[in-house]
CSV table of C-alpha atoms and ligand atoms in Angstrom, one decimal:
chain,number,residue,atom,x,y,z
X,2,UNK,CA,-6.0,1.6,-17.2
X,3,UNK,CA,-2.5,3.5,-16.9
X,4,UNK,CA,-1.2,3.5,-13.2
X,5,UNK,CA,0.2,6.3,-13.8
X,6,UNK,CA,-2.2,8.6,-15.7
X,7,UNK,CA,-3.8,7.9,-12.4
X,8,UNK,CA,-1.5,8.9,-10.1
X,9,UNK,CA,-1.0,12.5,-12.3
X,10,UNK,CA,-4.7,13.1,-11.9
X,11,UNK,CA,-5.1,12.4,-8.4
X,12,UNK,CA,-1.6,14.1,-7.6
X,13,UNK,CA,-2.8,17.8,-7.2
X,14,UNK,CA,-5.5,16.9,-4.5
X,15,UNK,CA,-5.1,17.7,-1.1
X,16,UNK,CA,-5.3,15.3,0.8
X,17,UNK,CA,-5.9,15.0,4.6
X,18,UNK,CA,-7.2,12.1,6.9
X,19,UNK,CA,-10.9,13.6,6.3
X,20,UNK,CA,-12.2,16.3,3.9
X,21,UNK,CA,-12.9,17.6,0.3
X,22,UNK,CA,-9.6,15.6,-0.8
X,23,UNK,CA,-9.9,12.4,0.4
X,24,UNK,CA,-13.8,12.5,-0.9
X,25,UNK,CA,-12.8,14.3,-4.4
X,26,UNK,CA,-10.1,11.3,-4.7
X,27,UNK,CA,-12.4,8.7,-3.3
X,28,UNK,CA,-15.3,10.0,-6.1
X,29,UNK,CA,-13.0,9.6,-9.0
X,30,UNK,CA,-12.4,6.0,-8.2
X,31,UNK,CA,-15.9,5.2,-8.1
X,32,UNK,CA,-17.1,7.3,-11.1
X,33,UNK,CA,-14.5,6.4,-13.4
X,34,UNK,CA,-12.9,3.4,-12.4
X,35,UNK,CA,-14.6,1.2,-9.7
X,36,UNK,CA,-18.0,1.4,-9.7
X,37,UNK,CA,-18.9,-0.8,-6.8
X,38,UNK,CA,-16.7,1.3,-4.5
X,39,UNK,CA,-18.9,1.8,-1.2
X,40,UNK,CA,-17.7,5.0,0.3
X,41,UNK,CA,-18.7,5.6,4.0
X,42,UNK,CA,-18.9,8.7,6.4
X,43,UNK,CA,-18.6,8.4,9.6
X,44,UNK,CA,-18.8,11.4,12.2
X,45,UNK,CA,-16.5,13.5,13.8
X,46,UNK,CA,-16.6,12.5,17.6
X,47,UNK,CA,-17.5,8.9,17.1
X,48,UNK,CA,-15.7,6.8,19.6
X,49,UNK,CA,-13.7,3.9,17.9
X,50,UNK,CA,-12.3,1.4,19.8
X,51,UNK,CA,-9.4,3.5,21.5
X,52,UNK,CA,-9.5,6.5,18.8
X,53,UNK,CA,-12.5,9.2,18.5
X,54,UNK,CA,-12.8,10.2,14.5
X,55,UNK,CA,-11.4,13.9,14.5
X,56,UNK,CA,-12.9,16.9,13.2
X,57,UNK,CA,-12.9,17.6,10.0
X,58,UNK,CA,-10.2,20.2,8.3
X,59,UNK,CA,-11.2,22.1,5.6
X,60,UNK,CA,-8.8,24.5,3.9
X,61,UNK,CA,-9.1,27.1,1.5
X,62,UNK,CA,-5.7,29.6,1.4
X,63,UNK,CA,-2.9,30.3,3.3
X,64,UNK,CA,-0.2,32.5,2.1
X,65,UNK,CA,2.8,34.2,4.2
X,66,UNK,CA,3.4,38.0,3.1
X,67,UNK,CA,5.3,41.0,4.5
X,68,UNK,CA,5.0,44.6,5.1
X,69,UNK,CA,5.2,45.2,1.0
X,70,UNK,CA,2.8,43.3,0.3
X,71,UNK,CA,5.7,40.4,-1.1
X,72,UNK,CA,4.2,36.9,-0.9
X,73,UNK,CA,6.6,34.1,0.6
X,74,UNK,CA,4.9,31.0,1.2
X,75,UNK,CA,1.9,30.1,-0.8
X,76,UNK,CA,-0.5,27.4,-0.3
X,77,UNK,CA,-1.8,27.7,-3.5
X,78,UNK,CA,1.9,27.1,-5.0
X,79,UNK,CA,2.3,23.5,-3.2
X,80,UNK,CA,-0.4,21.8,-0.9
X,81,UNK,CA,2.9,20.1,1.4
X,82,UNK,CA,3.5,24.0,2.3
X,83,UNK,CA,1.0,24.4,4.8
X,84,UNK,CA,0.9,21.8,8.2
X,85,UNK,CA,-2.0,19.8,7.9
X,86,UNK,CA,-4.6,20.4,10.1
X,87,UNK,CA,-3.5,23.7,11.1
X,88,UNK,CA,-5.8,25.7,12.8
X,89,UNK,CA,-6.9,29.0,11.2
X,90,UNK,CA,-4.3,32.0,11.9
X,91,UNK,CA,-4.3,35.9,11.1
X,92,UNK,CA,-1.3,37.5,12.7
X,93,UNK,CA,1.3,39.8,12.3
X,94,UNK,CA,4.7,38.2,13.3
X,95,UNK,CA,8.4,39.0,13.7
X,96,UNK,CA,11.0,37.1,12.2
X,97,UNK,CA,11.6,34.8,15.3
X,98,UNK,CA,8.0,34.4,16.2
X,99,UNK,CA,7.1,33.1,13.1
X,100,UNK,CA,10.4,30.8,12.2
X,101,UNK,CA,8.6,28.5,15.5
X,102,UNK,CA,5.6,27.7,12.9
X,103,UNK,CA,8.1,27.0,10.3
X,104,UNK,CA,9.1,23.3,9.5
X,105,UNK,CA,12.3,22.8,7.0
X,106,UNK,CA,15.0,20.1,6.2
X,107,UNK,CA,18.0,21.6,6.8
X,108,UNK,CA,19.8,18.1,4.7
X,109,UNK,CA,17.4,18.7,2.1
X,110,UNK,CA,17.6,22.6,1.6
X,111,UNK,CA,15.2,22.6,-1.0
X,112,UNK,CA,12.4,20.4,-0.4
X,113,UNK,CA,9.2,21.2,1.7
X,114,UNK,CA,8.8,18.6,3.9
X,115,UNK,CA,5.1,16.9,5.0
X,116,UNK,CA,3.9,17.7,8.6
X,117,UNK,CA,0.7,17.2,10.1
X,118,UNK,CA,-1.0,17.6,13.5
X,119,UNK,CA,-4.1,15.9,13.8
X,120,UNK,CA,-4.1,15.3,17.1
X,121,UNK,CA,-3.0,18.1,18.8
X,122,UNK,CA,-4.5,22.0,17.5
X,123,UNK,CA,-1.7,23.7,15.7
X,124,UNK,CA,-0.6,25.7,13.0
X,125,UNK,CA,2.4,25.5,10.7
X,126,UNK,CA,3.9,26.3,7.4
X,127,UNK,CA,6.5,24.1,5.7
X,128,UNK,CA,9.5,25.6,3.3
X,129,UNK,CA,12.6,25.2,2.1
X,130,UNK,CA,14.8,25.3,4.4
X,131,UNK,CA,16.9,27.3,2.2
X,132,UNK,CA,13.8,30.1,2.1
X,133,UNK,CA,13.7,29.6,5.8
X,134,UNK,CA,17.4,31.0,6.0
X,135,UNK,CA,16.1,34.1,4.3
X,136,UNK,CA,13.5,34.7,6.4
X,137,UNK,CA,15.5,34.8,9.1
X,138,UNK,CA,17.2,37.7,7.9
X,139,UNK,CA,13.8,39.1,6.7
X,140,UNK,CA,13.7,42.7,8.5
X,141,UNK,CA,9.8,43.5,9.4
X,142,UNK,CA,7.2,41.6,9.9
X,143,UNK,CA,5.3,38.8,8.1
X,144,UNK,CA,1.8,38.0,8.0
X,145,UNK,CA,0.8,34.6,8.7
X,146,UNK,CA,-2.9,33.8,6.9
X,147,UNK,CA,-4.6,30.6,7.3
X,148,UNK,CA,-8.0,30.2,6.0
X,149,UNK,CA,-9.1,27.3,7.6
X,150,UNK,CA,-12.1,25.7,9.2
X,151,UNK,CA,-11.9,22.6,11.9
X,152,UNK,CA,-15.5,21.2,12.6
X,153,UNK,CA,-17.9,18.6,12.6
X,154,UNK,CA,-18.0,16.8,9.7
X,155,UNK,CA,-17.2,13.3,8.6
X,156,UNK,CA,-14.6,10.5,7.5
X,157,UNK,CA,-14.7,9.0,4.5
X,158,UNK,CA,-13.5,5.6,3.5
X,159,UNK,CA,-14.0,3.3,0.0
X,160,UNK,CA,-14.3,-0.3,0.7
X,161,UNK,CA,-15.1,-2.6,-2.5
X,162,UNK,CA,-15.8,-6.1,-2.1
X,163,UNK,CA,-15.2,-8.5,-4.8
X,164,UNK,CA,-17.1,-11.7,-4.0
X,165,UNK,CA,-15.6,-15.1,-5.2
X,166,UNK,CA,-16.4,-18.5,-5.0
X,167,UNK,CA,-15.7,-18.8,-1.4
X,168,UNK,CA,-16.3,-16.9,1.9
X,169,UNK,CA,-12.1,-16.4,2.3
X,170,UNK,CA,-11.0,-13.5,2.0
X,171,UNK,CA,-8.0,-11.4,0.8
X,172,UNK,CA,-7.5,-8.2,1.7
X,173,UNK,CA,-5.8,-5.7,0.1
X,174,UNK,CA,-5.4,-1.8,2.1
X,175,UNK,CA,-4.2,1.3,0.5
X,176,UNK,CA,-4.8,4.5,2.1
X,177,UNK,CA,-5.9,8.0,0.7
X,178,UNK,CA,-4.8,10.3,3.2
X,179,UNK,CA,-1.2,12.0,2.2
X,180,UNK,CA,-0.8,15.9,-0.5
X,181,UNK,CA,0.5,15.6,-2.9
X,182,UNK,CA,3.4,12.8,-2.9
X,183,UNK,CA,3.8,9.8,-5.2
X,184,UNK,CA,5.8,6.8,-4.0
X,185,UNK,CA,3.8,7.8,-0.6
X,186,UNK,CA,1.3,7.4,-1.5
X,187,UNK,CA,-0.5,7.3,-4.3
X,188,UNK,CA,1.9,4.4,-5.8
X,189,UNK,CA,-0.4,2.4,-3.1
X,190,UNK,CA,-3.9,3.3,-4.6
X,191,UNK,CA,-3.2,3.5,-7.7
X,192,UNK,CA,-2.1,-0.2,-7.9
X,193,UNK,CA,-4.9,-1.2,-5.6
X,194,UNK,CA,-7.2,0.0,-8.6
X,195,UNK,CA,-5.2,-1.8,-10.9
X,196,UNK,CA,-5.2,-4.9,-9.1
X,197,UNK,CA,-9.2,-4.6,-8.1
X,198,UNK,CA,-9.5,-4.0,-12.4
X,199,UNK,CA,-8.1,-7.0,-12.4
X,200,UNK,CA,-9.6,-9.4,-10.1
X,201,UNK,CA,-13.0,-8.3,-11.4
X,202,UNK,CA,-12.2,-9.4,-14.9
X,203,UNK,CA,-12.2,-12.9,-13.9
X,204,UNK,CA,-13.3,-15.6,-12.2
X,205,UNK,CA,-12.4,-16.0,-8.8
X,206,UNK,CA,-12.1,-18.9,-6.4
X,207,UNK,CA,-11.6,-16.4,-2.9
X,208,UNK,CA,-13.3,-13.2,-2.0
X,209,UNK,CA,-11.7,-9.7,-1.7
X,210,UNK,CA,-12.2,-6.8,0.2
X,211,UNK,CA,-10.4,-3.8,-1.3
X,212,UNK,CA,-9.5,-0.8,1.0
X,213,UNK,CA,-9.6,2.9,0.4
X,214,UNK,CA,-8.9,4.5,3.9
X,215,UNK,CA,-7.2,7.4,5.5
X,216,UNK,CA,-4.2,5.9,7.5
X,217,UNK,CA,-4.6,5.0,11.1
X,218,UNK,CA,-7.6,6.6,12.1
X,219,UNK,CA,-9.0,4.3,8.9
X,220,UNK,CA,-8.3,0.9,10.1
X,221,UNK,CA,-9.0,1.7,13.3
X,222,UNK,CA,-12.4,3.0,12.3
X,223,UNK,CA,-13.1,-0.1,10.1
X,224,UNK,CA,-11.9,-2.6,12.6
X,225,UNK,CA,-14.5,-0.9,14.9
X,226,UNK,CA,-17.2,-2.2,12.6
X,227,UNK,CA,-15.7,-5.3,10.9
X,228,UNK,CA,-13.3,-6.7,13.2
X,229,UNK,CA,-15.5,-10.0,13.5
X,230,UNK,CA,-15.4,-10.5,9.8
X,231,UNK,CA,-12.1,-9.6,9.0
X,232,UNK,CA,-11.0,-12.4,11.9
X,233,UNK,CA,-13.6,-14.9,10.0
X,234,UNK,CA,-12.3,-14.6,6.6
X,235,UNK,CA,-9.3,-13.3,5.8
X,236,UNK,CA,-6.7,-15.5,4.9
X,237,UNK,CA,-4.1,-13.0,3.4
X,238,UNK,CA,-3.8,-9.0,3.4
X,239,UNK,CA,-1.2,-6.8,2.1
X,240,UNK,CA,-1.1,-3.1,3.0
X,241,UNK,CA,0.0,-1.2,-0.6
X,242,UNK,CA,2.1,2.0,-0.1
X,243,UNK,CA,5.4,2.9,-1.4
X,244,UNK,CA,5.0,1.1,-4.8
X,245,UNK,CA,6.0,3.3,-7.4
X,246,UNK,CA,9.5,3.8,-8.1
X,247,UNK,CA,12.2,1.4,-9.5
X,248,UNK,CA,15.0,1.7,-7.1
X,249,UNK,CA,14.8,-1.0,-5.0
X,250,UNK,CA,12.4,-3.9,-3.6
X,251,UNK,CA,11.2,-3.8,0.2
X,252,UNK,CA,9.3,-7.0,1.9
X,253,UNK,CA,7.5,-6.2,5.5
X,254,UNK,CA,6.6,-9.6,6.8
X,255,UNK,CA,3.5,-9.7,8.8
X,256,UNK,CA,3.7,-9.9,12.7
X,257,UNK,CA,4.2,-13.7,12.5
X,258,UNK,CA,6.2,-13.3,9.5
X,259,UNK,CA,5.1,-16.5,8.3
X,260,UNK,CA,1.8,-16.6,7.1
X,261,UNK,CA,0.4,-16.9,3.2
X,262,UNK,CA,0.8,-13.2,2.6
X,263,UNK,CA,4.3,-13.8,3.8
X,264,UNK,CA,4.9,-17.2,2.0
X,265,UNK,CA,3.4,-15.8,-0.9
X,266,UNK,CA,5.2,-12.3,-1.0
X,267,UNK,CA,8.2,-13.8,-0.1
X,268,UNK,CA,8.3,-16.8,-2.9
X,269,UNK,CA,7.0,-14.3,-5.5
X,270,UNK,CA,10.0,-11.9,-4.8
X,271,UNK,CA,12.5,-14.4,-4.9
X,272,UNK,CA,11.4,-16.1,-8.4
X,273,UNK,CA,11.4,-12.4,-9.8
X,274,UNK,CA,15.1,-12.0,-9.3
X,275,UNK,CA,15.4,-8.9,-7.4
X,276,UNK,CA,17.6,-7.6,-4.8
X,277,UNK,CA,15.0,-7.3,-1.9
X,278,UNK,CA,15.4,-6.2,1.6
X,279,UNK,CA,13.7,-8.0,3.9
X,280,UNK,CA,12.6,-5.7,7.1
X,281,UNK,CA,11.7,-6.9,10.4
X,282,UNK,CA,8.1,-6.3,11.6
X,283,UNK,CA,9.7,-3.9,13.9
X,284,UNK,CA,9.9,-1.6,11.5
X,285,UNK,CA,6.5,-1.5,10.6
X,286,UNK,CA,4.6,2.1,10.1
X,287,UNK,CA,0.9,2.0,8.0
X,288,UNK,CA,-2.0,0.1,8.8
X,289,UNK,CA,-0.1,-3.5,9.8
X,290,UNK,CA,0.1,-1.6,12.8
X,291,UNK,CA,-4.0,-2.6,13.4
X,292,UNK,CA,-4.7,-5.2,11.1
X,293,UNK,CA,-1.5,-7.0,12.7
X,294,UNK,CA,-2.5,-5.7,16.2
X,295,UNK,CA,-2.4,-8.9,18.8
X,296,UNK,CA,-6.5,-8.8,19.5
X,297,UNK,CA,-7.1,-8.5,15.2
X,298,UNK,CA,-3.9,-10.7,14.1
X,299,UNK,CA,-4.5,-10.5,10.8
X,300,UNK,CA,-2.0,-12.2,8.0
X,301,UNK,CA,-1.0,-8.7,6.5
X,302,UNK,CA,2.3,-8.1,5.1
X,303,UNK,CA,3.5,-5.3,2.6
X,304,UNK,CA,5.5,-5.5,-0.8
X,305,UNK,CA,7.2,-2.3,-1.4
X,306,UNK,CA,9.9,-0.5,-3.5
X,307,UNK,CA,11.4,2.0,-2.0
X,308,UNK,CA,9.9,1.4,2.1
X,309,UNK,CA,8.4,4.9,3.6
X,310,UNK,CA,11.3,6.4,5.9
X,311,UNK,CA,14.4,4.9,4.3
X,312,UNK,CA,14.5,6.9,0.9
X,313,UNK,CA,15.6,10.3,1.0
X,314,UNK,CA,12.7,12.1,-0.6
X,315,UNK,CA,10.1,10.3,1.7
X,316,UNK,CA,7.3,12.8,3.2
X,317,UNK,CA,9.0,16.1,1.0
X,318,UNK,CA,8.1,17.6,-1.6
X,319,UNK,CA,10.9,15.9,-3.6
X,320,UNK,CA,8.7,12.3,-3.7
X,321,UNK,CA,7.2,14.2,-6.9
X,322,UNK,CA,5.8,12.5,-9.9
X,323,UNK,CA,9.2,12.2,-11.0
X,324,UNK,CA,10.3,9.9,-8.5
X,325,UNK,CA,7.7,7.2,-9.2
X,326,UNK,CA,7.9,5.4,-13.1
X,327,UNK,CA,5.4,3.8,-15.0
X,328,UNK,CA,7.9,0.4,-15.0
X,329,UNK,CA,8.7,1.0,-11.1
X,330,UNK,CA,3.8,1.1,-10.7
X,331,UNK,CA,4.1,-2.1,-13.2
X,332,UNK,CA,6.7,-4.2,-11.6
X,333,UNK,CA,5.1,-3.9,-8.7
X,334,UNK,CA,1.4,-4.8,-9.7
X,335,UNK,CA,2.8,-7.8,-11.1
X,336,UNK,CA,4.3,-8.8,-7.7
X,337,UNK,CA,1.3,-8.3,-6.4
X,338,UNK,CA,-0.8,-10.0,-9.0
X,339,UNK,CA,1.8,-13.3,-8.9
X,340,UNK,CA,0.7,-13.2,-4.9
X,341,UNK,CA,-2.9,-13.3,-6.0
X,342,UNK,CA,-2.4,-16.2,-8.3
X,343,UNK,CA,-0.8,-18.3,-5.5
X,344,UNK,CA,-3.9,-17.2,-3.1
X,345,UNK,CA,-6.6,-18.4,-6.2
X,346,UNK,CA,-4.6,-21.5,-6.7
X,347,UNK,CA,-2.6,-23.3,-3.7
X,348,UNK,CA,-3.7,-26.3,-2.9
X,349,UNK,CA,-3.1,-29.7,-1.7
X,350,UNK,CA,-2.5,-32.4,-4.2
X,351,UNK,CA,-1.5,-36.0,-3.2
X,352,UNK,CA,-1.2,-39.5,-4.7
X,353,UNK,CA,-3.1,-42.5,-4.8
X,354,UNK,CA,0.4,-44.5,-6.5
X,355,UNK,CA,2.5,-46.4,-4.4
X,356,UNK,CA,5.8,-45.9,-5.5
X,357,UNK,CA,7.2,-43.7,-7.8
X,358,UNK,CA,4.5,-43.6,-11.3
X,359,UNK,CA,5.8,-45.2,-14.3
X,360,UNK,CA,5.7,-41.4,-16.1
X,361,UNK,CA,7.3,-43.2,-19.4
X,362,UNK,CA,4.1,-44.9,-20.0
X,363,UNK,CA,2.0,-42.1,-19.7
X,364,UNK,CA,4.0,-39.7,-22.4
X,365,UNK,CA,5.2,-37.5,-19.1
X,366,UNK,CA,9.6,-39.3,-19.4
X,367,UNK,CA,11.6,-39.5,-22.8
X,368,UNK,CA,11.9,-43.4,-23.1
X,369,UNK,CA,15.0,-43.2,-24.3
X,370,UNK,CA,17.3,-43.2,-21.1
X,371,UNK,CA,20.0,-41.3,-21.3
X,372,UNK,CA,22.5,-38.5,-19.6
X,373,UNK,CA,20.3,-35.1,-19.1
X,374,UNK,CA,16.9,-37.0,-19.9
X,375,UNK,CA,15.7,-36.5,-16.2
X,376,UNK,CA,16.4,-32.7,-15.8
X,377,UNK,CA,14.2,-30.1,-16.0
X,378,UNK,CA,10.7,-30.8,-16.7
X,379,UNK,CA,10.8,-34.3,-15.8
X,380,UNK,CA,12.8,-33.6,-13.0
X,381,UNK,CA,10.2,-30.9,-11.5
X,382,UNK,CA,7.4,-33.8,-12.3
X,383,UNK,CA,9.2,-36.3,-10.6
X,384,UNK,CA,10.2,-33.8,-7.3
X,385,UNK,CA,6.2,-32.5,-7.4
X,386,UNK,CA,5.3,-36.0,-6.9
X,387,UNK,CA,7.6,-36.6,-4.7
X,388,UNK,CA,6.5,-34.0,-2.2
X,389,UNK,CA,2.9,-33.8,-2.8
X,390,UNK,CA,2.1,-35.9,0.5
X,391,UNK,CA,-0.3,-33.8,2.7
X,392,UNK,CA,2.0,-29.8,1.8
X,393,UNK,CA,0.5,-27.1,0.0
X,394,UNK,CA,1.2,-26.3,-3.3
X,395,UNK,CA,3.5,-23.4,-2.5
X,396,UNK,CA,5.5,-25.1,-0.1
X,397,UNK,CA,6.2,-28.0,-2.6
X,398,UNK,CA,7.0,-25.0,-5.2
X,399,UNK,CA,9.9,-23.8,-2.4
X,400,UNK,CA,11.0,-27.3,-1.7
X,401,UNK,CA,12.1,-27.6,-4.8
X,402,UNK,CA,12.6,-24.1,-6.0
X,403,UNK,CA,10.6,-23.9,-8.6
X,404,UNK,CA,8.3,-20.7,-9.3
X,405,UNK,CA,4.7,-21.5,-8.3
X,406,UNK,CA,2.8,-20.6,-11.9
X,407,UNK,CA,5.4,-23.9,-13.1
X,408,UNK,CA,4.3,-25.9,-10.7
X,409,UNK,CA,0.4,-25.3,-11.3
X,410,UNK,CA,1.4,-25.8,-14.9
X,411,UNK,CA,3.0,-29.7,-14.6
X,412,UNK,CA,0.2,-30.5,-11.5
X,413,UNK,CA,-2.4,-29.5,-13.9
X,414,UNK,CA,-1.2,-32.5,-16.1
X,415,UNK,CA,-0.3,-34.7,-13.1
X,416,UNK,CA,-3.9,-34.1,-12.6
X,417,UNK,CA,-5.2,-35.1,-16.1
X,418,UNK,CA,-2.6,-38.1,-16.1
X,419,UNK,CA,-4.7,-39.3,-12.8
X,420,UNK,CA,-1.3,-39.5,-10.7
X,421,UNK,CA,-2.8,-36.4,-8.8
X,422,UNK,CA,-5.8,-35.3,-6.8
X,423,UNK,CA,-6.8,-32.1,-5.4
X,424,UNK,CA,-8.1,-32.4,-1.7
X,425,UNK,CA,-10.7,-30.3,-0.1
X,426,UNK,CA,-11.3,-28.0,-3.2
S,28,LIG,ZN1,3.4,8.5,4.7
């Protein structure tokens, strides 16, 4: 499965925090790549914890013209060009009356930016700024259509759950609710399919629960029916967004900032040999927000490339297909799958020797002594033992600075050698 063949399918939808999009997008996950994705509805007007689920928006044109009959702005040309959620419109307006239902970036002269107004009724139109400018000087009117409906309807969310060996849980968020945009966000979807494609393939020790939801509104809404489970069993979480270009590497540390997501994200990164920024919780934006929240308190962190808000094409138009690489989707899915591996396989090892084990004996140390003949290998056996007295795997792995997949590899023999035993499998 190609990340991004994905993401270039999915990219023309649009996209709101309910409707045709997030459905359309939610049914081509489950009919043609994960078949035991759940998808729920749940009402407009249903009261969630602090939240009520919104109406749903529905939108079929809007277009700006003028007196000749000259088309300006057109829906139909870009899905970022109309304000989500915008209440339907039919009006004549000047110049000035209509440039305050105009949105532009005046740094970014060419890109339509992303604007929504869920919460509040509204109408806008997003441009260029450098269209904007000609506008201004437009002489006569415009006409402002916007075919759209606001009414009861639904939200929609896709929850798969990949059962393991054990109750524990990770879970892994991605949300479905942004136009067309590609590093946000459908770098984050796209590489939760990937990752869920993956999982299934194999045998696992934990459980998963993979999630497909509109931002905000979605965790809330889940949290409103699962928040008892998710507190029982889940023992890691990463939110996915912003994971498909190659620019840079971002970590957001859960609210304790030192949890096994974090650990995990955190060792991964380093043994990858990147230049990663590490932000502070405080600068959190997507769904850590809930699953973080102090009554939740979930171990949720995020691995990113290029964080939402810091790169310059975040929420425009410019945040295009081009932006986002098939190496930037991969890298990332491999972080991400490295963090699984650690969640599958940390444990606690200890010894039964007194004393350091006479390795020689056991084909594990070269018996001729000499200078170098304790490095490397032999030297990673020797520290593994050394530490394995009651930590976890992945903290003996950053004692002594080894990646984690090395030290599964050498306890794995320590193991068969009987100088280690796994406790509480
Ligand atoms: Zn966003």
């Amino acid at each position: 499965m190609q990340m991004y063949s994905l993401m270039k399918q999915l990219f023309p939808i649009c996209r709101s925090i309910t409707g045709a999009g997030v459905r359309e997008t939610l049914a081509i996950l489950q009919a043609e790549h994960l078949s035991g994705l759940n998808i729920t509805s749940v009402p407009s007007g249903t009261e969630c914890l602090d939240w009520t689920v919104p109406p749903e928006w529905s939108i079929s044109a809007a277009r700006i013209t003028d007196e000749s009959g000259k088309t300006w702005v057109d829906f139909a040309d870009n899905n970022l060009h109309l304000m989500g959620y915008s209440v339907p419109t039919d009006a004549w307006l000047t110049p000035a009356e209509l440039d305050a239902h105009l949105y532009s970036l005046p740094d970014l002269p060419d890109a339509i930016p992303y604007v929504t107004s869920y919460y509040a009724p509204r109408w806008g139109f997003c441009v260029p700024h450098s269209l904007r400018e000609r506008m201004r000087q437009h002489t006569g009117k415009f006409h402002a259509v916007i075919d759209s409906d606001l009414k009861d309807g639904a939200l929609n969310y896709g929850e798969l759950l990949i059962a393991g060996e054990s109750n524990s849980e990770v879970l892994l968020s991605t949300y479905i609710c942004h136009p067309s945009m590609a590093n946000d966000n459908l770098s984050g979807p796209v590489a939760a399919v990937k990752l869920a494609k993956w999982l299934l393939e194999r045998p696992r020790r934990l459980s998963y629960r993979v999630l497909f939801i509109p931002e905000t509104i979605g965790s809330i809404v889940y949290l409103s029916r699962h928040l008892d489970a998710l507190r029982e069993h889940v023992v890691a979480g990463y939110v996915l967004t912003c994971c498909g270009d190659e620019r840079t590497w971002s970590f957001l540390p859960s609210r304790r900032g030192d949890t096994l997501a974090d650990r995990a994200a955190r060792h991964v990164l380093k043994h990858m040999n990147v230049n990663v920024t590490e932000y502070s919780f405080l600068t959190r934006g997507s769904d850590e927000r809930n699953w973080c929240s102090p009554l939740v308190d979930l171990p949720v962190a995020s691995i990113m490339r290029s964080k939402y808000g810091t790169f310059p094409e975040y929420h425009t138009s410019m945040d295009d297909l081009s932006l986002v690489t098939p190496r930037g989707l991969m890298e990332s899915f491999e972080a991400y799958r490295r963090c699984l591996e650690i969640f599958e396989n940390n444990g606690v090892w200890t010894t039964a020797c007194v004393g350091e084990p006479q390795l020689g004996k056991r084909g594990l140390y070269p018996t001729v002594s000499q200078v170098g003949s304790a490095e490397g290998r032999v030297r990673n056996i020797k520290n593994i033992l050394s530490y394995c007295d009651g930590a976890d795997l992945l903290t003996v792995a950053d004692t002594i600075g080894v990646p984690f997949s090395e030290c599964l590899e050498i306890v794995g023999v320590l193991e068969q050698a009987g100088l280690l035993a796994r406790q509480n499998k």
